[in-house]
CSV table of C-alpha atoms in Angstrom, one decimal:
chain,number,residue,atom,x,y,z
A,35,UNK,CA,-24.9,-3.1,-40.6
A,36,UNK,CA,-23.7,-1.0,-37.9
A,37,UNK,CA,-25.5,2.0,-36.9
A,38,UNK,CA,-22.8,4.3,-38.4
A,39,UNK,CA,-22.7,2.7,-41.7
A,40,UNK,CA,-26.5,2.8,-41.7
A,41,UNK,CA,-26.4,6.4,-41.2
A,42,UNK,CA,-23.9,7.1,-44.0
A,43,UNK,CA,-26.0,4.8,-46.5
A,44,UNK,CA,-29.4,7.3,-45.1
A,45,UNK,CA,-27.3,10.6,-46.1
A,46,UNK,CA,-25.8,9.3,-49.5
A,47,UNK,CA,-29.5,8.3,-50.3
A,48,UNK,CA,-31.0,11.6,-49.1
A,49,UNK,CA,-28.1,13.6,-51.2
A,50,UNK,CA,-29.0,11.1,-54.4
A,51,UNK,CA,-32.7,12.5,-54.1
A,52,UNK,CA,-31.6,15.9,-53.6
A,53,UNK,CA,-29.7,16.0,-56.8
A,54,UNK,CA,-32.2,14.3,-58.8
A,55,UNK,CA,-35.0,16.7,-57.5
A,56,UNK,CA,-32.6,19.9,-58.6
A,57,UNK,CA,-31.6,17.8,-62.2
A,58,UNK,CA,-35.4,17.6,-63.0
A,59,UNK,CA,-37.0,20.8,-64.9
A,60,UNK,CA,-35.0,23.2,-65.8
A,61,UNK,CA,-33.3,25.7,-63.0
A,62,UNK,CA,-31.2,27.3,-64.9
A,63,UNK,CA,-33.6,29.3,-67.1
A,64,UNK,CA,-35.4,30.3,-63.5
A,65,UNK,CA,-31.8,31.6,-62.6
A,66,UNK,CA,-31.4,33.4,-65.8
A,67,UNK,CA,-35.0,34.4,-66.7
A,68,UNK,CA,-36.4,35.5,-63.4
A,69,UNK,CA,-34.0,35.9,-60.7
A,70,UNK,CA,-30.8,37.1,-62.8
A,71,UNK,CA,-30.0,40.3,-60.8
A,72,UNK,CA,-29.2,38.3,-57.4
A,73,UNK,CA,-26.0,36.9,-57.8
A,74,UNK,CA,-24.2,40.1,-58.7
A,75,UNK,CA,-26.0,42.2,-55.6
A,76,UNK,CA,-24.6,39.0,-53.4
A,77,UNK,CA,-21.1,39.0,-55.4
A,78,UNK,CA,-20.9,43.3,-54.5
A,79,UNK,CA,-22.3,42.9,-51.3
A,80,UNK,CA,-19.3,40.7,-50.6
A,81,UNK,CA,-16.6,43.2,-52.0
A,82,UNK,CA,-15.6,40.8,-54.7
A,83,UNK,CA,-12.5,41.5,-56.5
A,84,UNK,CA,-9.3,40.7,-58.4
A,85,UNK,CA,-6.7,38.7,-56.6
A,86,UNK,CA,-9.3,37.0,-54.3
A,87,UNK,CA,-10.2,33.0,-53.9
A,88,UNK,CA,-13.8,32.8,-54.4
A,89,UNK,CA,-16.0,29.4,-53.4
A,90,UNK,CA,-19.8,29.9,-54.4
A,91,UNK,CA,-21.7,26.8,-52.5
A,92,UNK,CA,-24.8,25.3,-54.3
A,93,UNK,CA,-23.6,27.5,-57.1
A,94,UNK,CA,-26.5,26.1,-59.8
A,95,UNK,CA,-25.8,27.5,-63.1
A,96,UNK,CA,-23.5,29.9,-61.6
A,97,UNK,CA,-25.7,32.6,-60.7
A,98,UNK,CA,-23.3,34.1,-58.4
A,99,UNK,CA,-19.7,32.1,-59.6
A,100,UNK,CA,-20.2,34.0,-62.9
A,101,UNK,CA,-20.2,37.6,-61.8
A,102,UNK,CA,-17.5,36.9,-59.3
A,103,UNK,CA,-15.2,35.6,-62.1
A,104,UNK,CA,-16.5,38.5,-64.2
A,105,UNK,CA,-15.2,40.8,-61.1
A,106,UNK,CA,-11.7,39.2,-61.4
A,107,UNK,CA,-11.6,36.8,-58.7
A,108,UNK,CA,-10.3,32.9,-58.9
A,109,UNK,CA,-13.8,31.2,-58.5
A,110,UNK,CA,-14.9,27.6,-57.5
A,111,UNK,CA,-18.3,27.0,-58.8
A,112,UNK,CA,-19.4,24.1,-56.2
A,113,UNK,CA,-22.8,22.2,-56.5
A,114,UNK,CA,-24.3,18.7,-55.5
A,115,UNK,CA,-26.2,18.4,-58.8
A,116,UNK,CA,-23.4,18.8,-61.6
A,117,UNK,CA,-26.4,18.4,-64.3
A,118,UNK,CA,-26.6,22.3,-63.9
A,119,UNK,CA,-22.9,23.0,-65.0
A,120,UNK,CA,-23.1,22.4,-68.6
A,121,UNK,CA,-25.9,25.7,-68.6
A,122,UNK,CA,-23.6,27.7,-66.5
A,123,UNK,CA,-20.6,27.0,-68.8
A,124,UNK,CA,-22.3,28.2,-71.6
A,125,UNK,CA,-23.3,31.5,-70.0
A,126,UNK,CA,-19.6,31.7,-68.8
A,127,UNK,CA,-18.4,31.0,-72.1
A,128,UNK,CA,-20.6,33.5,-73.6
A,129,UNK,CA,-19.7,36.3,-71.4
A,130,UNK,CA,-15.8,35.7,-70.9
A,131,UNK,CA,-15.9,34.3,-67.5
A,132,UNK,CA,-12.9,31.7,-66.4
A,133,UNK,CA,-13.8,29.6,-63.8
A,134,UNK,CA,-13.5,26.2,-62.0
A,135,UNK,CA,-17.0,23.7,-61.9
A,136,UNK,CA,-16.6,21.3,-58.9
A,137,UNK,CA,-19.4,18.9,-57.9
A,138,UNK,CA,-19.4,19.1,-53.9
A,139,UNK,CA,-22.2,18.4,-51.1
A,140,UNK,CA,-22.3,21.6,-49.2
A,141,UNK,CA,-22.6,19.5,-45.9
A,142,UNK,CA,-19.0,17.9,-46.4
A,143,UNK,CA,-17.2,20.3,-48.9
A,144,UNK,CA,-14.1,18.8,-50.6
A,145,UNK,CA,-11.9,21.6,-50.1
A,146,UNK,CA,-9.0,22.3,-47.2
A,147,UNK,CA,-9.5,24.7,-44.5
A,148,UNK,CA,-9.3,28.2,-44.6
A,149,UNK,CA,-8.8,27.9,-48.8
A,150,UNK,CA,-10.9,30.5,-49.7
A,151,UNK,CA,-11.0,34.4,-49.0
A,152,UNK,CA,-14.6,35.0,-50.0
A,153,UNK,CA,-17.4,31.7,-49.6
A,154,UNK,CA,-20.8,32.7,-50.9
A,155,UNK,CA,-24.1,31.4,-51.6
A,156,UNK,CA,-27.2,32.7,-53.3
A,157,UNK,CA,-30.3,30.7,-53.1
A,158,UNK,CA,-28.1,27.5,-52.9
A,159,UNK,CA,-26.7,26.3,-49.5
A,160,UNK,CA,-30.1,26.9,-47.9
A,161,UNK,CA,-31.6,23.8,-49.6
A,162,UNK,CA,-28.7,21.8,-47.7
A,163,UNK,CA,-31.3,19.8,-45.3
A,164,UNK,CA,-28.7,19.8,-41.9
A,165,UNK,CA,-28.5,23.4,-41.5
A,166,UNK,CA,-25.4,23.7,-38.9
A,167,UNK,CA,-23.5,21.0,-41.1
A,168,UNK,CA,-23.8,23.2,-43.8
A,169,UNK,CA,-22.7,26.3,-41.9
A,170,UNK,CA,-19.9,24.6,-40.3
A,171,UNK,CA,-18.3,23.9,-43.8
A,172,UNK,CA,-19.1,27.5,-45.0
A,173,UNK,CA,-16.7,28.7,-41.9
A,174,UNK,CA,-14.4,26.0,-42.1
A,175,UNK,CA,-13.2,26.6,-45.5
A,176,UNK,CA,-13.2,30.6,-45.2
A,177,UNK,CA,-9.7,32.1,-44.1
A,178,UNK,CA,-10.1,34.0,-40.8
A,179,UNK,CA,-11.0,37.5,-41.7
A,180,UNK,CA,-12.6,36.4,-45.0
A,181,UNK,CA,-15.8,37.1,-45.9
A,182,UNK,CA,-19.2,34.9,-45.6
A,183,UNK,CA,-22.0,35.9,-47.7
A,184,UNK,CA,-25.5,34.9,-48.3
A,185,UNK,CA,-28.7,35.6,-49.8
A,186,UNK,CA,-31.5,33.2,-49.3
A,187,UNK,CA,-35.4,33.6,-49.4
A,188,UNK,CA,-37.3,34.4,-46.3
A,189,UNK,CA,-39.9,32.6,-44.3
A,190,UNK,CA,-42.4,35.6,-45.0
A,191,UNK,CA,-41.8,36.4,-48.4
A,192,UNK,CA,-43.3,34.9,-51.4
A,193,UNK,CA,-41.0,32.0,-51.9
A,194,UNK,CA,-40.9,31.0,-48.0
A,195,UNK,CA,-44.8,31.3,-48.5
A,196,UNK,CA,-44.8,29.1,-51.3
A,197,UNK,CA,-42.9,26.4,-50.0
A,198,UNK,CA,-45.4,26.5,-47.2
A,199,UNK,CA,-48.2,25.9,-49.7
A,200,UNK,CA,-46.6,23.0,-50.9
A,201,UNK,CA,-45.7,21.3,-47.6
A,202,UNK,CA,-48.9,19.8,-47.1
A,203,UNK,CA,-48.7,18.0,-50.7
A,204,UNK,CA,-44.8,17.1,-50.0
A,205,UNK,CA,-43.6,13.9,-48.6
A,206,UNK,CA,-42.4,14.1,-44.8
A,207,UNK,CA,-39.0,15.6,-44.5
A,208,UNK,CA,-36.2,13.4,-43.3
A,209,UNK,CA,-35.3,12.9,-39.9
A,210,UNK,CA,-33.1,16.1,-38.9
A,211,UNK,CA,-34.0,18.6,-41.8
A,212,UNK,CA,-34.5,21.5,-41.5
A,213,UNK,CA,-36.5,24.0,-43.5
A,214,UNK,CA,-35.0,26.0,-46.5
A,215,UNK,CA,-36.4,29.8,-45.9
A,216,UNK,CA,-34.8,29.4,-42.0
A,217,UNK,CA,-31.6,30.8,-43.6
A,218,UNK,CA,-33.6,33.8,-44.5
A,219,UNK,CA,-34.3,34.4,-40.9
A,220,UNK,CA,-31.5,36.7,-39.5
A,221,UNK,CA,-31.5,35.0,-36.0
A,222,UNK,CA,-31.3,31.5,-37.3
A,223,UNK,CA,-28.1,32.3,-39.3
A,224,UNK,CA,-26.4,34.0,-36.3
A,225,UNK,CA,-27.1,30.8,-34.0
A,226,UNK,CA,-25.5,28.9,-37.0
A,227,UNK,CA,-22.5,30.8,-37.2
A,228,UNK,CA,-22.3,31.7,-33.7
A,229,UNK,CA,-19.1,33.7,-32.4
A,230,UNK,CA,-17.0,32.3,-35.4
A,231,UNK,CA,-18.1,35.5,-37.4
A,232,UNK,CA,-17.7,39.4,-36.5
A,233,UNK,CA,-18.7,42.1,-38.1
A,234,UNK,CA,-22.3,41.5,-39.5
A,235,UNK,CA,-24.6,43.1,-42.0
A,236,UNK,CA,-28.2,41.6,-42.3
A,237,UNK,CA,-30.5,43.2,-44.5
A,238,UNK,CA,-34.1,42.3,-45.8
A,239,UNK,CA,-34.6,43.4,-49.3
A,240,UNK,CA,-36.9,42.5,-52.2
A,241,UNK,CA,-36.5,41.2,-55.9
A,242,UNK,CA,-39.2,42.5,-58.3
A,243,UNK,CA,-40.8,39.8,-60.5
A,244,UNK,CA,-43.0,40.9,-63.4
A,245,UNK,CA,-42.1,38.3,-66.4
A,246,UNK,CA,-45.6,36.5,-65.4
A,247,UNK,CA,-48.6,37.8,-67.3
A,248,UNK,CA,-50.9,35.8,-64.6
A,249,UNK,CA,-50.8,33.9,-61.7
A,250,UNK,CA,-51.6,30.9,-63.7
A,251,UNK,CA,-48.4,31.7,-65.6
A,252,UNK,CA,-46.3,31.7,-62.9
A,253,UNK,CA,-47.5,28.5,-61.6
A,254,UNK,CA,-47.1,26.3,-64.6
A,255,UNK,CA,-43.4,28.0,-64.8
A,256,UNK,CA,-42.6,26.4,-61.7
A,257,UNK,CA,-44.7,23.8,-62.4
A,258,UNK,CA,-42.5,22.9,-65.4
A,259,UNK,CA,-39.2,24.2,-64.2
A,260,UNK,CA,-38.3,24.3,-60.5
A,261,UNK,CA,-37.5,20.9,-59.1
A,262,UNK,CA,-39.1,21.5,-55.5
A,263,UNK,CA,-42.3,21.9,-57.7
A,264,UNK,CA,-41.9,19.4,-59.8
A,265,UNK,CA,-41.3,16.9,-56.9
A,266,UNK,CA,-44.1,17.8,-54.8
A,267,UNK,CA,-46.4,17.3,-57.8
A,268,UNK,CA,-45.0,13.6,-58.6
A,269,UNK,CA,-45.7,13.0,-54.8
A,270,UNK,CA,-49.6,13.6,-55.5
A,271,UNK,CA,-49.3,12.3,-59.3
A,272,UNK,CA,-52.2,9.7,-58.4
A,273,UNK,CA,-54.3,12.0,-56.7
A,274,UNK,CA,-56.2,14.5,-59.1
A,275,UNK,CA,-58.1,16.3,-56.5
A,276,UNK,CA,-54.7,17.3,-54.6
A,277,UNK,CA,-52.9,18.1,-57.9
A,278,UNK,CA,-56.1,20.6,-58.4
A,279,UNK,CA,-55.9,22.1,-54.9
A,280,UNK,CA,-52.1,22.5,-55.0
A,281,UNK,CA,-52.8,23.6,-58.3
A,282,UNK,CA,-55.3,26.2,-56.8
A,283,UNK,CA,-53.0,27.3,-53.9
A,284,UNK,CA,-50.2,28.1,-55.9
A,285,UNK,CA,-52.5,30.5,-58.2
A,286,UNK,CA,-54.2,32.2,-55.2
A,287,UNK,CA,-50.4,32.9,-53.5
A,288,UNK,CA,-49.5,34.7,-56.7
A,289,UNK,CA,-52.5,36.6,-57.0
A,290,UNK,CA,-52.5,37.6,-53.6
A,291,UNK,CA,-49.3,39.0,-53.7
A,292,UNK,CA,-49.6,40.6,-57.0
A,293,UNK,CA,-48.8,44.6,-56.7
A,294,UNK,CA,-49.9,44.8,-60.3
A,295,UNK,CA,-51.6,48.2,-60.3
A,296,UNK,CA,-53.6,47.9,-63.7
A,297,UNK,CA,-50.3,46.8,-65.7
A,298,UNK,CA,-51.6,44.0,-67.5
A,299,UNK,CA,-49.2,42.0,-65.9
A,300,UNK,CA,-48.7,40.1,-62.5
A,301,UNK,CA,-46.3,41.8,-60.3
A,302,UNK,CA,-44.4,40.1,-57.5
A,303,UNK,CA,-42.0,41.3,-54.7
A,304,UNK,CA,-39.9,37.8,-53.8
A,305,UNK,CA,-38.3,39.1,-50.3
A,306,UNK,CA,-34.6,37.7,-49.4
A,307,UNK,CA,-32.1,38.1,-46.9
A,308,UNK,CA,-28.7,39.2,-47.7
A,309,UNK,CA,-26.0,38.7,-44.8
A,310,UNK,CA,-22.4,39.0,-44.8
A,311,UNK,CA,-20.1,38.6,-42.3
A,312,UNK,CA,-16.5,38.5,-41.5
A,313,UNK,CA,-15.0,35.1,-40.1
A,314,UNK,CA,-13.4,35.5,-36.4
A,315,UNK,CA,-9.8,34.6,-36.3
Protein backbone atom coordinates (compact mmCIF):
# COMPACT_ATOMS: atom_id res chain seq x y z
CA UNK A 1 0.00 0.00 0.00
CA UNK A 2 1.38 3.42 -0.97
CA UNK A 3 1.69 6.22 1.56
CA UNK A 4 -1.15 8.08 -0.17
CA UNK A 5 -3.43 5.05 -0.06
CA UNK A 6 -2.56 4.52 3.59
CA UNK A 7 -3.53 8.12 4.38
CA UNK A 8 -6.83 7.72 2.54
CA UNK A 9 -7.63 4.55 4.46
CA UNK A 10 -6.72 6.19 7.78
CA UNK A 11 -8.99 9.14 7.02
CA UNK A 12 -11.82 6.83 5.99
CA UNK A 13 -11.47 4.92 9.27
CA UNK A 14 -11.41 8.15 11.28
CA UNK A 15 -14.55 9.46 9.59
CA UNK A 16 -16.31 6.14 10.15
CA UNK A 17 -15.45 6.44 13.85
CA UNK A 18 -16.82 9.99 13.98
CA UNK A 19 -20.00 8.94 12.20
CA UNK A 20 -20.53 6.10 14.68
CA UNK A 21 -19.88 8.42 17.63
CA UNK A 22 -22.65 10.82 16.63
CA UNK A 23 -25.04 8.05 15.61
CA UNK A 24 -25.08 6.63 19.14
CA UNK A 25 -27.15 8.10 21.92
CA UNK A 26 -29.75 10.66 20.90
CA UNK A 27 -28.18 13.89 19.72
CA UNK A 28 -31.42 15.13 18.11
CA UNK A 29 -33.01 15.28 21.56
CA UNK A 30 -30.07 17.35 22.84
CA UNK A 31 -30.57 19.77 19.94
CA UNK A 32 -34.32 20.10 20.45
CA UNK A 33 -34.56 19.88 24.25
CA UNK A 34 -31.41 21.63 25.47
CA UNK A 35 -30.19 24.09 22.81
CA UNK A 36 -33.12 24.72 20.42
CA UNK A 37 -32.58 28.49 20.31
CA UNK A 38 -29.04 28.34 18.92
CA UNK A 39 -30.00 27.55 15.32
CA UNK A 40 -32.37 30.52 15.00
CA UNK A 41 -29.72 32.80 16.53
CA UNK A 42 -27.24 31.83 13.81
CA UNK A 43 -29.81 32.06 11.02
CA UNK A 44 -30.74 35.57 12.10
CA UNK A 45 -27.10 36.65 12.39
CA UNK A 46 -26.45 35.44 8.85
CA UNK A 47 -29.39 37.39 7.46
CA UNK A 48 -30.99 34.33 5.86
CA UNK A 49 -33.96 35.31 3.71
CA UNK A 50 -36.05 34.08 0.78
CA UNK A 51 -34.15 33.51 -2.43
CA UNK A 52 -30.82 32.58 -0.83
CA UNK A 53 -29.20 29.19 -1.32
CA UNK A 54 -27.95 28.01 2.08
CA UNK A 55 -25.69 25.15 3.14
CA UNK A 56 -25.67 23.94 6.75
CA UNK A 57 -22.45 22.03 7.43
CA UNK A 58 -22.59 19.51 10.26
CA UNK A 59 -26.33 20.05 10.33
CA UNK A 60 -27.17 17.11 12.56
CA UNK A 61 -30.94 16.98 12.82
CA UNK A 62 -31.35 20.48 11.40
CA UNK A 63 -31.10 22.83 14.38
CA UNK A 64 -30.08 25.65 12.02
CA UNK A 65 -31.12 24.20 8.65
CA UNK A 66 -34.82 24.02 9.54
CA UNK A 67 -35.05 27.65 10.75
CA UNK A 68 -33.19 28.68 7.59
CA UNK A 69 -35.75 26.86 5.46
CA UNK A 70 -38.60 28.44 7.43
CA UNK A 71 -37.03 31.82 6.64
CA UNK A 72 -37.66 31.05 2.97
CA UNK A 73 -34.18 29.98 1.85
CA UNK A 74 -33.32 27.03 -0.41
CA UNK A 75 -31.47 24.88 2.14
CA UNK A 76 -29.19 21.86 2.03
CA UNK A 77 -28.58 20.19 5.40
CA UNK A 78 -25.35 18.19 5.22
CA UNK A 79 -23.78 15.93 7.80
CA UNK A 80 -21.29 13.08 8.07
CA UNK A 81 -23.87 11.12 10.11
CA UNK A 82 -27.05 10.62 8.05
CA UNK A 83 -28.56 8.62 10.91
CA UNK A 84 -29.45 12.02 12.40
CA UNK A 85 -31.53 13.04 9.40
CA UNK A 86 -34.66 11.03 10.16
CA UNK A 87 -35.34 12.96 13.36
CA UNK A 88 -34.72 16.18 11.44
CA UNK A 89 -37.12 15.19 8.69
CA UNK A 90 -39.85 14.60 11.27
CA UNK A 91 -39.31 18.03 12.83
CA UNK A 92 -39.19 19.69 9.41
CA UNK A 93 -42.41 18.04 8.32
CA UNK A 94 -44.16 19.01 11.54
CA UNK A 95 -43.08 22.65 11.11
CA UNK A 96 -43.76 22.80 7.38
CA UNK A 97 -40.11 23.28 6.37
CA UNK A 98 -38.86 22.03 3.00
CA UNK A 99 -35.15 21.31 2.60
CA UNK A 100 -32.67 18.79 1.19
CA UNK A 101 -30.72 16.38 3.40
CA UNK A 102 -27.35 15.13 2.10
CA UNK A 103 -24.59 13.04 3.63
CA UNK A 104 -21.32 14.97 3.43
CA UNK A 105 -17.87 15.15 5.00
CA UNK A 106 -17.19 18.72 6.14
CA UNK A 107 -13.55 18.28 5.06
CA UNK A 108 -14.50 17.23 1.51
CA UNK A 109 -17.89 18.73 0.69
CA UNK A 110 -19.58 17.25 -2.41
CA UNK A 111 -20.61 20.65 -3.75
CA UNK A 112 -19.30 22.98 -6.41
CA UNK A 113 -17.19 26.08 -5.92
CA UNK A 114 -19.20 29.19 -4.97
CA UNK A 115 -22.44 27.19 -5.01
CA UNK A 116 -24.06 28.81 -1.94
CA UNK A 117 -24.98 32.33 -0.87
CA UNK A 118 -24.71 31.43 2.81
CA UNK A 119 -22.64 28.68 4.45
CA UNK A 120 -23.30 28.19 8.14
CA UNK A 121 -22.69 25.71 10.92
CA UNK A 122 -24.20 25.55 14.41
CA UNK A 123 -21.91 23.58 16.77
CA UNK A 124 -21.31 21.24 13.83
CA UNK A 125 -18.20 21.88 11.74
CA UNK A 126 -16.26 22.45 14.95
CA UNK A 127 -16.20 18.66 15.40
CA UNK A 128 -14.43 17.99 12.10
CA UNK A 129 -10.98 16.80 13.19
CA UNK A 130 -8.88 18.81 10.72
CA UNK A 131 -9.82 22.44 11.15
CA UNK A 132 -7.98 23.96 8.19
CA UNK A 133 -9.43 21.47 5.73
CA UNK A 134 -12.94 22.18 7.01
CA UNK A 135 -12.42 25.94 6.90
CA UNK A 136 -11.10 25.72 3.35
CA UNK A 137 -14.26 23.90 2.32
CA UNK A 138 -16.52 26.49 3.97
CA UNK A 139 -14.83 29.19 1.93
CA UNK A 140 -14.71 27.20 -1.31
CA UNK A 141 -18.44 26.50 -1.53
CA UNK A 142 -19.47 30.06 -0.56
CA UNK A 143 -19.82 32.56 -3.40
CA UNK A 144 -17.77 35.77 -3.33
CA UNK A 145 -19.75 38.27 -1.28
CA UNK A 146 -21.64 35.49 0.42
CA UNK A 147 -21.91 34.93 4.17
CA UNK A 148 -20.10 32.41 6.33
CA UNK A 149 -21.64 32.01 9.78
CA UNK A 150 -20.43 29.85 12.66
CA UNK A 151 -21.71 29.23 16.17
CA UNK A 152 -19.20 27.27 18.26
CA UNK A 153 -18.65 26.41 21.92
CA UNK A 154 -15.74 28.35 23.44
CA UNK A 155 -12.74 26.69 25.13
CA UNK A 156 -13.40 28.67 28.33
CA UNK A 157 -17.15 28.04 28.39
CA UNK A 158 -19.04 25.17 29.96
CA UNK A 159 -18.89 22.75 27.02
CA UNK A 160 -15.23 23.53 26.42
CA UNK A 161 -14.57 22.77 30.08
CA UNK A 162 -16.61 19.58 29.77
CA UNK A 163 -14.35 18.37 26.96
CA UNK A 164 -11.32 19.24 29.07
CA UNK A 165 -12.78 17.21 31.95
CA UNK A 166 -13.34 14.21 29.68
CA UNK A 167 -9.94 14.37 27.95
CA UNK A 168 -7.98 12.31 30.53
CA UNK A 169 -10.45 9.45 30.04
CA UNK A 170 -10.62 9.58 26.25
CA UNK A 171 -8.36 7.74 23.80
CA UNK A 172 -5.57 9.88 22.34
CA UNK A 173 -6.69 11.94 19.34
CA UNK A 174 -5.48 10.86 15.88
CA UNK A 175 -2.45 12.68 14.41
CA UNK A 176 -3.32 16.15 13.18
CA UNK A 177 -6.70 16.34 14.90
CA UNK A 178 -7.47 19.53 16.81
CA UNK A 179 -9.80 20.09 19.79
CA UNK A 180 -13.35 21.11 18.74
CA UNK A 181 -13.65 24.11 21.13
CA UNK A 182 -10.81 25.90 19.30
CA UNK A 183 -13.52 26.97 16.85
CA UNK A 184 -14.87 29.07 19.71
CA UNK A 185 -11.63 31.09 19.80
CA UNK A 186 -11.93 34.16 17.55
CA UNK A 187 -8.21 34.31 16.75
CA UNK A 188 -8.22 30.65 15.71
CA UNK A 189 -11.14 31.13 13.32
CA UNK A 190 -9.63 34.31 11.88
CA UNK A 191 -6.40 32.40 11.21
CA UNK A 192 -8.27 29.54 9.54
CA UNK A 193 -10.16 31.85 7.18
CA UNK A 194 -7.38 34.41 6.68
CA UNK A 195 -7.75 37.14 4.10
CA UNK A 196 -10.39 35.16 2.24
CA UNK A 197 -13.09 36.85 4.34
CA UNK A 198 -13.98 40.44 5.22
CA UNK A 199 -16.54 42.24 7.41
CA UNK A 200 -15.93 39.95 10.36
CA UNK A 201 -18.24 40.07 13.36
CA UNK A 202 -17.34 37.98 16.41
CA UNK A 203 -19.30 38.02 19.65
CA UNK A 204 -19.27 35.83 22.71
CA UNK A 205 -22.72 34.99 23.98
CA UNK A 206 -24.21 32.40 26.31
CA UNK A 207 -27.28 30.20 26.26
CA UNK A 208 -29.07 29.65 29.56
CA UNK A 209 -29.65 25.97 30.40
CA UNK A 210 -32.15 25.32 33.20
CA UNK A 211 -33.67 21.96 32.28
CA UNK A 212 -31.54 19.90 34.72
CA UNK A 213 -32.78 19.79 38.30
CA UNK A 214 -29.41 18.64 39.64
CA UNK A 215 -25.80 18.31 38.44
CA UNK A 216 -26.29 14.54 38.50
CA UNK A 217 -29.21 14.84 36.08
CA UNK A 218 -26.99 16.80 33.69
CA UNK A 219 -24.32 14.10 33.86
CA UNK A 220 -26.75 11.24 33.35
CA UNK A 221 -28.46 12.99 30.44
CA UNK A 222 -25.14 13.43 28.62
CA UNK A 223 -23.99 9.89 29.47
CA UNK A 224 -27.11 8.58 27.79
CA UNK A 225 -27.56 10.91 24.82
CA UNK A 226 -24.41 12.83 23.81
CA UNK A 227 -22.16 10.89 21.47
CA UNK A 228 -18.76 12.23 22.61
CA UNK A 229 -19.59 11.57 26.27
CA UNK A 230 -20.88 8.08 25.51
CA UNK A 231 -17.65 7.32 23.61
CA UNK A 232 -15.45 8.42 26.51
CA UNK A 233 -17.36 6.20 28.93
CA UNK A 234 -17.03 3.28 26.50
CA UNK A 235 -13.28 3.84 26.43
CA UNK A 236 -13.08 3.21 30.20
CA UNK A 237 -15.92 0.70 30.44
CA UNK A 238 -13.71 -1.94 32.04
CA UNK A 239 -12.28 0.46 34.62
CA UNK A 240 -14.89 1.14 37.31
CA UNK A 241 -12.61 3.45 39.30
CA UNK A 242 -12.00 5.71 36.31
CA UNK A 243 -15.69 5.65 35.37
CA UNK A 244 -16.54 6.75 38.89
CA UNK A 245 -13.90 9.49 38.70
CA UNK A 246 -15.40 10.79 35.44
CA UNK A 247 -18.86 10.65 37.02
CA UNK A 248 -17.56 12.88 39.79
CA UNK A 249 -15.72 15.23 37.42
CA UNK A 250 -18.88 15.93 35.39
CA UNK A 251 -20.98 16.49 38.49
CA UNK A 252 -18.34 18.83 39.93
CA UNK A 253 -18.26 20.74 36.64
CA UNK A 254 -22.01 21.34 36.70
CA UNK A 255 -22.04 22.13 40.42
CA UNK A 256 -19.22 24.67 40.07
CA UNK A 257 -20.95 26.33 37.10
CA UNK A 258 -24.41 26.37 38.67
CA UNK A 259 -25.80 29.88 38.79
CA UNK A 260 -29.06 28.91 40.43
CA UNK A 261 -30.06 31.14 43.31
CA UNK A 262 -32.24 28.91 45.40
CA UNK A 263 -34.60 28.25 42.49
CA UNK A 264 -34.58 24.52 43.17
CA UNK A 265 -32.81 23.65 39.93
CA UNK A 266 -29.41 23.80 38.27
CA UNK A 267 -28.90 26.88 36.06
CA UNK A 268 -25.98 26.84 33.63
CA UNK A 269 -24.66 29.40 31.15
CA UNK A 270 -23.02 27.78 28.12
CA UNK A 271 -20.78 30.25 26.30
CA UNK A 272 -20.42 30.24 22.53
CA UNK A 273 -18.79 32.34 19.81
CA UNK A 274 -21.10 33.78 17.16
CA UNK A 275 -18.90 34.49 14.14
CA UNK A 276 -20.01 35.87 10.78
CA UNK A 277 -17.98 37.10 7.82
CA UNK A 278 -18.31 37.84 4.13
CA UNK A 279 -16.30 35.91 1.57
CA UNK A 280 -13.89 38.24 -0.17
CA UNK A 281 -13.76 38.57 -3.92
